[in-house]
Coordinates of C-alpha atoms in Angstrom, one line a residue:
Chain A
X14 CA 32.2 -73.1 145.7
X15 CA 34.6 -74.9 148.0
X16 CA 37.4 -72.5 148.9
X17 CA 39.7 -75.4 149.9
X18 CA 40.0 -76.6 146.4
X19 CA 42.5 -75.3 143.9
X20 CA 39.9 -75.3 141.2
X21 CA 36.4 -75.4 142.7
X22 CA 34.7 -75.2 139.4
X23 CA 36.4 -77.2 136.7
X24 CA 35.2 -77.7 133.1
X25 CA 33.8 -81.2 132.9
X26 CA 33.5 -83.1 129.6
X27 CA 30.5 -85.3 128.8
X28 CA 31.6 -88.9 129.1
X29 CA 30.1 -89.6 125.6
X30 CA 32.5 -87.1 124.2
X31 CA 35.6 -88.9 125.5
X32 CA 37.7 -90.9 123.1
X33 CA 37.0 -94.5 123.4
X34 CA 37.5 -97.6 121.3
X35 CA 34.5 -99.3 122.9
X36 CA 32.0 -97.0 121.2
X37 CA 33.5 -97.7 117.8
X38 CA 34.1 -94.1 117.1
X39 CA 36.6 -92.5 114.8
X40 CA 39.7 -93.6 116.7
X41 CA 41.8 -96.2 114.8
X42 CA 40.6 -99.7 115.6
X43 CA 42.9 -102.5 114.6
X44 CA 40.3 -105.2 115.3
X45 CA 38.2 -103.6 112.5
X46 CA 40.6 -104.1 109.6
X47 CA 44.1 -103.3 110.5
X48 CA 44.0 -99.5 110.6
X49 CA 46.1 -99.5 113.9
X50 CA 48.8 -97.2 113.0
X51 CA 51.2 -98.5 115.6
X52 CA 50.7 -102.2 115.3
X53 CA 53.9 -102.8 113.4
X54 CA 56.0 -100.5 115.5
X55 CA 56.1 -102.6 118.6
X56 CA 58.2 -105.7 118.5
X57 CA 57.4 -108.8 120.4
X58 CA 59.5 -110.5 123.1
X59 CA 58.5 -113.9 124.0
X60 CA 60.7 -114.3 127.0
X61 CA 58.9 -111.8 129.1
X62 CA 55.9 -112.5 131.1
X63 CA 53.8 -109.7 129.7
X64 CA 50.3 -108.9 131.0
X65 CA 49.5 -107.6 127.5
X66 CA 50.8 -110.7 125.9
X67 CA 47.4 -112.1 125.0
X68 CA 47.0 -114.4 122.0
X69 CA 46.2 -112.4 118.9
X70 CA 42.6 -112.2 117.9
X71 CA 41.9 -113.9 114.5
X72 CA 41.4 -110.6 112.8
X73 CA 44.6 -109.0 114.0
X74 CA 47.3 -107.8 111.6
X75 CA 49.0 -110.2 109.3
X76 CA 52.3 -109.7 111.1
X77 CA 50.8 -111.6 114.0
X78 CA 51.9 -108.9 116.4
X79 CA 50.4 -110.1 119.7
X80 CA 50.9 -107.1 121.9
X81 CA 50.6 -103.9 120.0
X82 CA 49.8 -101.2 122.5
X83 CA 48.5 -97.9 121.0
X84 CA 47.7 -94.5 122.4
X85 CA 44.0 -95.3 122.9
X86 CA 45.0 -98.2 125.2
X87 CA 47.3 -95.8 127.2
X88 CA 44.4 -93.4 127.3
X89 CA 42.1 -96.1 128.6
X90 CA 44.5 -96.9 131.4
X91 CA 44.8 -93.4 132.7
X92 CA 41.6 -91.6 131.8
X93 CA 39.8 -93.5 134.6
X94 CA 42.2 -92.3 137.3
X95 CA 40.3 -90.1 139.8
X96 CA 41.2 -86.5 140.3
X97 CA 42.6 -86.1 143.9
X98 CA 40.2 -83.3 144.7
X99 CA 37.1 -83.9 142.5
X100 CA 35.1 -87.1 142.3
X101 CA 35.8 -87.0 138.6
X102 CA 38.1 -88.9 136.2
X103 CA 41.2 -87.3 134.7
X104 CA 39.6 -88.0 131.3
X105 CA 36.4 -86.1 132.0
X106 CA 38.4 -83.2 133.4
X107 CA 40.5 -83.2 130.2
X108 CA 43.6 -83.5 132.3
X109 CA 44.6 -86.4 130.1
X110 CA 43.8 -86.2 126.4
X111 CA 44.3 -88.7 123.6
X112 CA 46.3 -86.3 121.3
X113 CA 48.8 -85.7 124.1
X114 CA 49.8 -89.3 124.4
X115 CA 52.7 -90.5 122.2
X116 CA 54.4 -93.9 121.8
X117 CA 57.9 -94.0 120.5
X118 CA 59.1 -97.3 119.2
X119 CA 62.6 -98.7 119.9
X120 CA 65.3 -96.5 118.5
X121 CA 67.3 -99.3 116.9
X122 CA 66.7 -102.9 115.9
X123 CA 68.7 -104.2 118.9
X124 CA 66.9 -102.0 121.4
X125 CA 63.8 -103.3 123.1
X126 CA 62.7 -100.1 124.7
X127 CA 59.6 -98.2 123.7
X128 CA 58.7 -94.8 125.3
X129 CA 55.3 -93.6 126.3
X130 CA 55.1 -89.8 126.6
X131 CA 52.0 -88.4 128.3
X132 CA 51.5 -84.7 128.6
X133 CA 48.9 -83.7 131.3
X134 CA 46.9 -80.5 131.3
X135 CA 46.3 -79.3 134.9
X136 CA 42.8 -77.7 135.3
X137 CA 44.4 -74.4 136.3
X138 CA 47.9 -73.0 135.8
X139 CA 48.9 -73.0 139.5
X140 CA 47.3 -76.3 140.5
X141 CA 49.4 -77.6 143.4
X142 CA 48.2 -81.1 142.8
X143 CA 49.8 -81.3 139.4
X144 CA 52.7 -83.4 140.8
X145 CA 50.4 -85.8 142.5
X146 CA 48.3 -86.2 139.3
X147 CA 51.4 -86.7 137.3
X148 CA 52.7 -89.3 139.8
X149 CA 49.4 -91.1 139.6
X150 CA 49.7 -91.3 135.8
X151 CA 53.3 -92.5 136.0
X152 CA 52.5 -95.1 138.6
X153 CA 49.4 -96.4 136.8
X154 CA 51.4 -96.9 133.6
X155 CA 54.4 -98.4 135.2
X156 CA 52.2 -100.9 137.0
X157 CA 50.0 -101.7 134.0
X158 CA 52.5 -101.7 131.1
X159 CA 55.1 -104.3 130.4
X160 CA 58.6 -103.3 131.6
X161 CA 59.8 -102.6 128.1
X162 CA 58.0 -99.3 128.2
X163 CA 59.7 -96.2 129.6
X164 CA 57.1 -93.8 130.9
X165 CA 57.6 -90.1 130.6
X166 CA 54.9 -87.9 132.2
X167 CA 55.1 -84.2 131.7
X168 CA 53.0 -81.1 132.2
X169 CA 51.9 -79.8 128.9
X170 CA 53.9 -76.8 128.0
X171 CA 52.4 -73.5 129.0
X172 CA 49.6 -75.0 131.1
X173 CA 51.3 -74.7 134.5
X174 CA 53.3 -72.0 136.2
X175 CA 56.0 -74.3 137.5
X176 CA 55.9 -77.0 134.8
X177 CA 59.6 -77.5 134.5
X178 CA 60.0 -78.1 138.2
X179 CA 57.1 -80.6 138.2
X180 CA 58.5 -82.3 135.1
X181 CA 61.9 -82.7 136.7
X182 CA 60.3 -84.4 139.7
X183 CA 58.1 -86.7 137.6
X184 CA 61.2 -87.7 135.6
X185 CA 63.3 -88.6 138.6
X186 CA 63.2 -92.3 139.1
X187 CA 64.7 -92.2 142.5
X188 CA 62.2 -89.6 143.8
X189 CA 59.3 -91.6 142.3
X190 CA 60.6 -94.8 144.0
X191 CA 60.9 -93.0 147.3
X192 CA 57.5 -91.5 147.0
X193 CA 56.0 -95.0 146.6
X194 CA 57.4 -95.9 150.0
X195 CA 55.7 -92.9 151.6
X196 CA 52.5 -94.1 153.3
X197 CA 50.6 -90.8 153.1
X198 CA 51.3 -90.3 149.5
X199 CA 50.5 -93.9 148.6
X200 CA 47.2 -93.5 150.3
X201 CA 46.3 -90.6 148.0
X202 CA 47.5 -92.5 145.0
X203 CA 45.6 -95.6 145.9
X204 CA 42.4 -93.6 146.1
X205 CA 43.1 -92.0 142.7
X206 CA 43.8 -95.4 141.2
X207 CA 40.9 -97.2 142.8
X208 CA 38.6 -96.2 140.0
X209 CA 40.8 -97.9 137.4
X210 CA 39.5 -101.3 136.4
Chain B
X6 CA 85.4 -101.4 118.3
X7 CA 88.3 -103.6 119.2
X8 CA 86.6 -105.1 122.2
X9 CA 83.3 -106.8 123.1
X10 CA 81.4 -107.2 126.3
X11 CA 80.6 -110.8 127.1
X12 CA 78.2 -112.0 129.7
X13 CA 80.0 -114.2 132.2
X14 CA 77.6 -114.9 135.0
X15 CA 74.6 -113.7 137.1
X16 CA 74.9 -113.6 140.9
X17 CA 72.5 -116.2 142.3
X18 CA 70.0 -116.1 143.7
X19 CA 69.0 -112.6 142.7
X20 CA 66.6 -110.2 144.4
X21 CA 63.1 -110.3 143.1
X22 CA 62.8 -106.5 143.1
X23 CA 64.8 -103.5 141.9
X24 CA 68.4 -103.5 142.9
X25 CA 70.1 -100.2 143.1
X26 CA 73.8 -100.6 143.5
X27 CA 76.7 -103.1 144.0
X28 CA 80.1 -102.5 145.4
X29 CA 83.1 -104.9 145.4
X30 CA 85.1 -105.1 148.6
X31 CA 88.5 -103.4 148.3
X32 CA 90.5 -106.5 149.0
X33 CA 88.2 -109.5 149.6
X34 CA 86.2 -111.3 146.8
X35 CA 82.9 -110.0 148.1
X36 CA 80.2 -108.0 146.4
X37 CA 77.5 -106.1 148.4
X38 CA 74.2 -105.3 146.6
X39 CA 71.7 -102.7 147.8
X40 CA 68.1 -103.7 147.1
X41 CA 64.7 -102.1 147.3
X42 CA 63.6 -105.2 149.4
X43 CA 65.4 -103.4 152.4
X44 CA 68.2 -105.9 152.4
X45 CA 71.8 -106.2 151.3
X46 CA 73.0 -109.3 149.5
X47 CA 76.6 -110.3 149.9
X48 CA 77.8 -112.5 147.0
X49 CA 81.1 -114.3 146.3
X50 CA 83.0 -112.8 143.4
X51 CA 84.7 -116.2 143.1
X52 CA 81.7 -118.4 142.8
X53 CA 79.0 -115.7 142.1
X54 CA 76.8 -117.3 144.8
X55 CA 75.0 -115.7 147.7
X56 CA 77.0 -115.7 150.9
X57 CA 74.6 -113.9 153.2
X58 CA 71.8 -111.4 153.4
X59 CA 71.8 -108.4 155.7
X60 CA 68.3 -107.6 156.8
X61 CA 66.4 -105.9 159.6
X62 CA 68.6 -102.8 159.7
X63 CA 66.4 -100.5 157.6
X64 CA 62.7 -99.8 157.3
X65 CA 62.8 -98.8 153.6
X66 CA 64.8 -99.5 150.4
X67 CA 68.5 -99.6 150.7
X68 CA 69.8 -97.3 148.1
X69 CA 73.5 -97.5 148.4
X70 CA 76.3 -99.5 150.0
X71 CA 80.0 -98.7 150.6
X72 CA 82.9 -100.8 152.0
X73 CA 85.2 -99.2 154.4
X74 CA 88.9 -99.5 153.3
X75 CA 90.1 -102.4 155.4
X76 CA 92.3 -101.5 158.4
X77 CA 93.2 -105.2 158.9
X78 CA 93.2 -108.1 156.5
X79 CA 89.9 -109.8 156.7
X80 CA 87.9 -106.8 157.9
X81 CA 84.5 -106.4 156.2
X82 CA 82.8 -103.2 157.2
X83 CA 79.9 -102.1 155.2
X84 CA 77.9 -98.9 155.3
X85 CA 74.3 -98.9 154.1
X86 CA 72.3 -95.8 153.1
X87 CA 68.5 -96.1 153.1
X88 CA 65.4 -94.3 152.0
X89 CA 64.5 -94.4 155.7
X90 CA 66.9 -91.5 156.1
X91 CA 69.4 -93.5 158.2
X92 CA 72.8 -95.1 157.5
X93 CA 73.9 -98.3 159.1
X94 CA 77.4 -99.8 159.7
X95 CA 77.7 -103.6 159.5
X96 CA 80.8 -105.5 160.6
X97 CA 82.4 -108.9 160.2
X98 CA 85.9 -110.1 160.4
X99 CA 87.0 -113.0 158.3
X100 CA 89.8 -115.1 159.9
X101 CA 92.8 -116.2 157.8
X102 CA 91.2 -119.5 157.0
X103 CA 87.9 -117.8 156.1
X104 CA 89.7 -115.5 153.7
X105 CA 91.4 -118.5 152.1
X106 CA 88.0 -120.1 151.7
X107 CA 86.6 -117.0 150.1
X108 CA 89.5 -116.7 147.7
X109 CA 88.9 -120.3 146.6
X110 CA 85.1 -119.8 146.2
X111 CA 84.2 -122.1 149.1
X112 CA 81.1 -120.3 150.3
X113 CA 80.2 -121.1 153.8
X114 CA 76.6 -120.2 153.9
X115 CA 74.8 -119.2 157.1
X116 CA 73.5 -122.8 157.4
X117 CA 76.9 -124.3 157.2
X118 CA 78.0 -122.0 159.9
X119 CA 75.7 -123.8 162.3
X120 CA 77.2 -127.2 161.4
X121 CA 80.8 -126.3 161.9
X122 CA 80.5 -123.8 164.6
X123 CA 84.3 -123.8 165.3
X124 CA 85.2 -120.4 164.2
X125 CA 83.4 -117.5 165.9
X126 CA 84.4 -114.9 163.4
X127 CA 82.5 -116.9 160.7
X128 CA 79.2 -115.6 162.2
X129 CA 76.8 -113.1 160.7
X130 CA 77.5 -109.5 160.0
X131 CA 76.7 -107.4 163.1
X132 CA 74.7 -104.3 162.7
X133 CA 76.8 -102.0 164.9
X134 CA 75.8 -98.4 164.4
X135 CA 72.8 -96.5 163.1
X136 CA 73.7 -93.0 161.8
X137 CA 70.7 -90.7 162.2
X138 CA 70.5 -87.1 161.2
X139 CA 69.3 -86.7 157.6
X140 CA 65.7 -85.5 157.2
X141 CA 64.9 -87.6 154.1
X142 CA 66.2 -90.5 151.9
X143 CA 69.9 -91.1 151.9
X144 CA 70.9 -91.5 148.2
X145 CA 74.6 -92.3 148.4
X146 CA 77.5 -92.8 150.8
X147 CA 81.2 -93.2 150.5
X148 CA 84.2 -93.8 152.8
X149 CA 87.3 -91.6 152.4
X150 CA 90.5 -93.5 151.4
X151 CA 91.8 -92.5 154.9
X152 CA 89.0 -94.8 156.1
X153 CA 87.9 -92.8 159.1
X154 CA 85.6 -90.4 157.3
X155 CA 82.2 -91.4 155.8
X156 CA 80.2 -89.0 153.6
X157 CA 76.4 -89.4 153.2
X158 CA 74.0 -87.4 151.1
X159 CA 70.2 -87.0 150.9
X160 CA 67.2 -85.6 149.3
X161 CA 67.3 -83.0 152.2
X162 CA 69.9 -81.3 150.0
X163 CA 72.7 -81.8 152.5
X164 CA 76.0 -83.7 152.6
X165 CA 77.1 -85.0 156.0
X166 CA 80.6 -86.0 156.9
X167 CA 81.0 -88.4 159.8
X168 CA 84.2 -89.3 161.6
X169 CA 84.9 -92.5 163.3
X170 CA 86.6 -91.4 166.6
X171 CA 87.2 -94.9 167.7
X172 CA 85.6 -98.3 167.1
X173 CA 81.8 -97.9 166.5
X174 CA 81.8 -94.3 167.7
X175 CA 80.9 -92.0 164.9
X176 CA 80.5 -88.2 165.2
X177 CA 79.1 -85.7 162.8
X178 CA 82.0 -83.6 161.5
X179 CA 80.2 -81.4 159.0
X180 CA 76.8 -80.7 157.5
X181 CA 77.2 -79.1 154.1
X182 CA 74.1 -77.5 152.7
X183 CA 75.3 -75.9 149.5
X184 CA 73.1 -77.7 147.0
X185 CA 69.7 -76.4 145.9
X186 CA 68.3 -79.9 145.4
X187 CA 68.6 -83.6 146.2
X188 CA 72.2 -84.7 146.5
X189 CA 72.4 -87.8 144.4
X190 CA 76.0 -89.0 144.8
X191 CA 79.1 -88.4 146.9
X192 CA 82.7 -89.5 146.0
X193 CA 86.1 -89.0 147.7
X194 CA 89.3 -88.1 146.0
X195 CA 91.6 -91.1 146.1
X196 CA 94.5 -89.4 147.7
X197 CA 93.3 -86.2 149.4
X198 CA 90.4 -85.5 151.8
X199 CA 88.5 -83.8 149.0
X200 CA 84.8 -84.7 148.6
X201 CA 82.7 -84.3 145.5
X202 CA 78.9 -84.3 145.5
X203 CA 76.4 -84.4 142.5
X204 CA 72.9 -83.1 142.6
X205 CA 69.4 -82.6 141.2
X206 CA 70.4 -78.9 141.0
X207 CA 72.6 -79.9 138.0
X208 CA 75.8 -79.0 139.7
X209 CA 78.8 -80.8 141.2
X210 CA 80.4 -79.3 144.3
X211 CA 83.7 -80.0 146.0
X212 CA 84.6 -79.6 149.7
X213 CA 87.7 -79.6 151.7
X214 CA 88.6 -79.1 155.4
X215 CA 90.0 -75.6 156.0
X216 CA 91.5 -75.4 159.5
X217 CA 88.6 -76.8 161.4
X218 CA 85.7 -76.3 159.1
X219 CA 84.7 -78.1 155.9
X220 CA 84.1 -75.6 153.1
X221 CA 82.9 -75.7 149.6
X222 CA 86.0 -75.1 147.4
X223 CA 84.5 -75.4 143.9
X224 CA 81.2 -75.5 142.0
X225 CA 81.1 -77.3 138.7
X226 CA 78.4 -76.1 136.3
X227 CA 77.9 -77.5 132.9
X228 CA 75.5 -80.4 133.1
X229 CA 72.0 -79.4 131.9
X230 CA 70.1 -81.8 134.1
X231 CA 70.4 -83.9 137.3
X232 CA 73.9 -85.2 137.8
X233 CA 73.5 -88.8 138.9
X234 CA 77.0 -89.9 139.4
X235 CA 80.5 -88.6 140.2
X236 CA 83.6 -90.5 140.6
X237 CA 87.3 -89.8 140.6
X238 CA 90.1 -91.2 138.5
X239 CA 92.6 -93.6 140.2
X240 CA 95.4 -92.1 142.2
X241 CA 98.1 -93.2 139.9
X242 CA 96.3 -91.9 136.7
X243 CA 96.2 -95.2 134.8
X244 CA 95.4 -95.3 131.1
X245 CA 97.7 -93.3 128.8
X246 CA 100.7 -94.5 130.8
X247 CA 100.3 -97.7 128.9
X248 CA 102.1 -96.1 126.0
X249 CA 105.9 -96.5 126.4
X250 CA 107.2 -93.0 127.0
X251 CA 109.9 -93.2 124.2
X252 CA 107.0 -93.3 121.7
X253 CA 105.6 -90.0 122.9
X254 CA 106.4 -86.6 121.4
X255 CA 107.9 -83.9 123.6
X256 CA 104.5 -82.1 123.6
X257 CA 102.8 -85.3 124.7
X258 CA 105.2 -85.8 127.6
X259 CA 104.7 -82.1 128.6
X260 CA 100.9 -82.8 128.5
X261 CA 101.3 -85.7 130.9
X262 CA 103.4 -83.7 133.3
X263 CA 100.8 -81.0 133.3
X264 CA 98.1 -83.6 133.9
X265 CA 100.0 -85.1 136.8
X266 CA 100.1 -81.6 138.4
X267 CA 96.3 -81.5 138.2
X268 CA 95.9 -84.9 139.9
X269 CA 93.1 -87.4 139.5
X270 CA 90.2 -86.1 137.3
X271 CA 86.5 -86.2 138.0
X272 CA 84.0 -88.2 136.0
X273 CA 80.3 -87.3 136.0
X274 CA 77.2 -88.9 134.4
X275 CA 73.9 -87.0 134.0
X276 CA 70.2 -87.1 133.2
X277 CA 71.2 -84.8 130.3
X278 CA 72.6 -88.0 128.6
X279 CA 76.2 -86.7 128.8
X280 CA 79.3 -88.1 130.5
X281 CA 82.0 -85.5 131.2
X282 CA 85.5 -85.3 132.6
X283 CA 86.6 -82.4 134.7
X284 CA 90.2 -81.4 135.5
X285 CA 91.5 -79.3 138.3
X286 CA 93.6 -76.3 137.4
X287 CA 97.0 -76.9 138.9
X288 CA 97.6 -74.3 141.7
X289 CA 99.2 -71.2 140.2
X290 CA 102.7 -70.3 141.3
X291 CA 101.6 -66.9 142.8
X292 CA 99.0 -68.7 144.9
X293 CA 101.8 -70.8 146.3
X294 CA 103.7 -67.7 147.0
X295 CA 100.8 -66.1 148.8
X296 CA 100.4 -69.2 151.0
X297 CA 104.0 -68.9 152.1
X298 CA 104.0 -65.2 153.1
X299 CA 103.6 -66.2 156.7
X300 CA 100.8 -63.7 157.2
X301 CA 98.3 -65.4 159.5
X302 CA 94.9 -65.6 157.8
X303 CA 92.1 -64.6 160.1
X304 CA 89.4 -64.8 157.6
X305 CA 89.0 -67.9 155.5
X306 CA 91.9 -68.2 153.2
X307 CA 90.9 -67.9 149.6
X308 CA 93.6 -70.2 148.3
X309 CA 91.8 -73.3 149.2
X310 CA 89.4 -72.6 146.3
X311 CA 89.8 -74.8 143.3
X312 CA 89.0 -74.3 139.7
X313 CA 87.7 -77.4 137.8
X314 CA 87.3 -77.2 134.1
X315 CA 85.6 -79.4 131.6
X316 CA 88.2 -81.5 129.8
X317 CA 86.1 -83.8 127.7
X318 CA 82.7 -85.0 126.9
X319 CA 82.2 -88.6 125.9
X320 CA 80.7 -89.6 122.5
X321 CA 76.9 -89.4 123.0
X322 CA 75.9 -93.1 123.0
X323 CA 73.1 -93.2 125.6
X324 CA 69.6 -92.3 124.6
X325 CA 68.2 -92.0 128.1
X326 CA 69.5 -90.9 131.5
X327 CA 73.0 -92.1 132.4
X328 CA 72.8 -93.3 136.0
X329 CA 76.2 -94.6 136.6
X330 CA 79.8 -94.5 135.4
X331 CA 82.9 -96.2 136.8
X332 CA 86.6 -95.4 136.1
X333 CA 88.9 -98.4 136.3
X334 CA 91.8 -97.8 138.6
X335 CA 93.7 -100.5 136.8
X336 CA 93.1 -99.9 133.0
X337 CA 91.8 -96.3 133.0
X338 CA 88.8 -97.5 131.0
X339 CA 85.4 -96.0 131.8
X340 CA 82.2 -97.9 131.8
X341 CA 78.7 -96.3 131.8
X342 CA 75.1 -97.5 132.0
X343 CA 71.6 -96.1 132.4
X344 CA 67.9 -96.1 131.7
X345 CA 68.4 -97.2 128.1
X346 CA 69.7 -100.6 129.2
X347 CA 73.1 -100.1 127.5
X348 CA 76.5 -100.8 128.9
X349 CA 79.3 -98.8 127.1
X350 CA 83.0 -98.9 127.6
X351 CA 85.3 -96.0 126.6
X352 CA 89.0 -95.6 126.2
X353 CA 91.1 -92.5 126.3
X354 CA 93.5 -92.1 123.4
X355 CA 96.0 -89.5 122.1
X356 CA 94.4 -87.3 119.5
X357 CA 95.8 -88.1 116.1
X358 CA 96.7 -85.1 114.0
X359 CA 98.9 -82.0 114.2
X360 CA 101.8 -82.0 116.5
X361 CA 100.7 -78.7 118.1
X362 CA 97.2 -80.0 118.9
X363 CA 98.2 -82.3 121.7
X364 CA 95.4 -83.7 123.7
X365 CA 93.3 -86.8 124.2
X366 CA 89.9 -88.0 123.1
X367 CA 87.6 -90.7 124.4
X368 CA 86.2 -93.3 122.0
X369 CA 83.7 -96.1 122.5
X370 CA 85.6 -99.4 122.5
X371 CA 82.7 -101.7 123.3
X372 CA 79.0 -101.6 124.0
X373 CA 76.0 -103.9 124.6
X374 CA 72.3 -103.1 124.4
X375 CA 69.6 -104.6 126.6
X376 CA 72.1 -105.7 129.2
X377 CA 69.3 -106.5 131.6
X378 CA 66.7 -107.2 129.0
X379 CA 64.1 -104.5 128.9
X380 CA 65.1 -103.2 132.3
X381 CA 67.0 -100.1 133.4
X382 CA 70.6 -100.5 134.6
X383 CA 71.0 -98.5 137.8
X384 CA 74.7 -99.1 138.5
X385 CA 77.8 -100.3 136.9
X386 CA 81.2 -100.8 138.4
X387 CA 84.6 -102.3 137.7
X388 CA 85.7 -105.1 140.0
X389 CA 88.7 -107.3 140.3
X390 CA 88.2 -110.7 138.6
X391 CA 88.3 -113.5 141.2
X392 CA 86.7 -116.5 139.5
X393 CA 88.6 -119.5 138.1
X394 CA 88.5 -118.1 134.6
X395 CA 90.8 -115.2 135.5
X396 CA 93.4 -114.7 132.8
X397 CA 95.7 -112.3 134.7
X398 CA 96.3 -111.0 138.2
X399 CA 94.9 -107.6 137.3
X400 CA 92.0 -108.6 135.1
X401 CA 88.8 -106.8 135.8
X402 CA 85.1 -107.6 135.2
X403 CA 82.1 -105.2 134.9
X404 CA 79.3 -105.7 137.4
X405 CA 75.9 -104.3 136.5
X406 CA 72.9 -103.9 138.7
X407 CA 69.4 -103.6 137.3
X408 CA 65.7 -103.0 137.9
X409 CA 65.1 -106.7 137.3
X410 CA 66.9 -107.4 140.5
X411 CA 69.7 -109.1 138.7
X412 CA 73.4 -108.4 139.2
X413 CA 75.5 -109.5 136.2
X414 CA 79.2 -110.0 135.5
X415 CA 80.7 -109.1 132.2
X416 CA 84.1 -109.6 130.7
X417 CA 85.9 -107.6 128.0
X418 CA 87.0 -109.8 125.2
X419 CA 89.0 -109.1 122.1
X420 CA 86.5 -108.9 119.3
X421 CA 86.6 -111.8 116.9
X422 CA 88.4 -110.7 113.8
X423 CA 89.3 -107.5 115.5

């Protein structure tokens, strides 16, 4: 036991139990016949340089939607982030979980904005690093997703003693922007994100 | 909706990273834009081209800018507030000829200055003062209409008031630590030395000088999340005055008299998606009487306290945080913008209906989605229109500032068929 860690003995999931499209498991897989539930929900915008704007594979949905992003992809982007105090990924610590990721499509036909909501589950209820973990998730998604996504990262209700205060910080654009100009904090975040491909 | 918002121009060249805020100069056709690239761009409101870039003054993002009300014609004094916790004062004076050139959109860029080096006041803006004191990021700053007071606010939960004793000599006049969270925005009353601040603690607070000390005189509660923006109505209460008074009922005239006693109202925009208007209770007669008793008040007089009540909430149009709202001092129209990328214009109108139910309501008169494409709009402000297409002396444009780095100009047009 390391007394310096908030949670010296966390529960660790077996990597083979983590949700992944690569293993062809039960998660919806649009390449395999169009069961991607969210393919049609995300409109396309040709004028944006969009890192996800890859040409559609020949088997993709008939709507020819080139850049559908689903919950599994969001999960893949953030589950490989390292925990700031354990040499383990947020996925294997069950801090991020596929059922706690939600994508909301644009609210009207003229709006271009989709919202990604990620609820994170800190390993223990008073984990002081919850804010840093949440910030890491938000930064990872803001850097990896096209700008039409608004990223909302929250602490899952009831899993943290100060979840509302943490949520408010994570939702504050100005604070997040200032945090990214803080060298010490960026060092921590860079280390956390180094394990993302 | 009788009006529509039409895109007129983008200021060029834009910043390549997030821009936070833009402010038009009070009298010159200049627009200053605060950017996360640690610089301020000063654009011409006549030609929409870049005039100059202020750099080297700050180590981190510049979050906000404010022009000092000009003491002399041609004065351009800009305050910058940065995430590096400091504020800077930049100065330039435009000669009569230079003002003429600006008004006609003849932009003399820095390069041109070198060619025709005949006018020494056409040089660069000089970084004259660094105001140090805040412990963390400065979020907003504002000059009082009297021009010698500057308010700054910060994540350190405090509001500072600085006084310019003489040229370039600024002194801390007050440090107000009433808020329980980041202070996001400060704004001065247009006619009194009354300061408002908005905060992460969901409140708005107002301050006044009492004898020698600045004191909090009111706390406004009501918003359910961070208040991003506060701003006052124009001093001469534009808007409803547009209606000829002979068309008003007696009750409506009484309503306007009551409103005039309250003075300019306060507008706030919040993370709770709402935009609200607050009105000061006119001082009660007995309070006036107490003030005139002639009894010297040893302890702080209670009669400087003010009561501000919620007067209106705007129709809920925004679907994400509202970062900015601006109240036209010319037309009385309000414009708002935020995370959802929308720009919305609202107008105050008399309530239709029963004679005894006299009051006003705000309706949406124009809106546009995706004003900056998929990007968030951080700031929106009314500015006097200066370009060649200006249709009247008092025509205004809307200037929006976004996460895409762009600063855009919009006009209000009569809707086709409307």
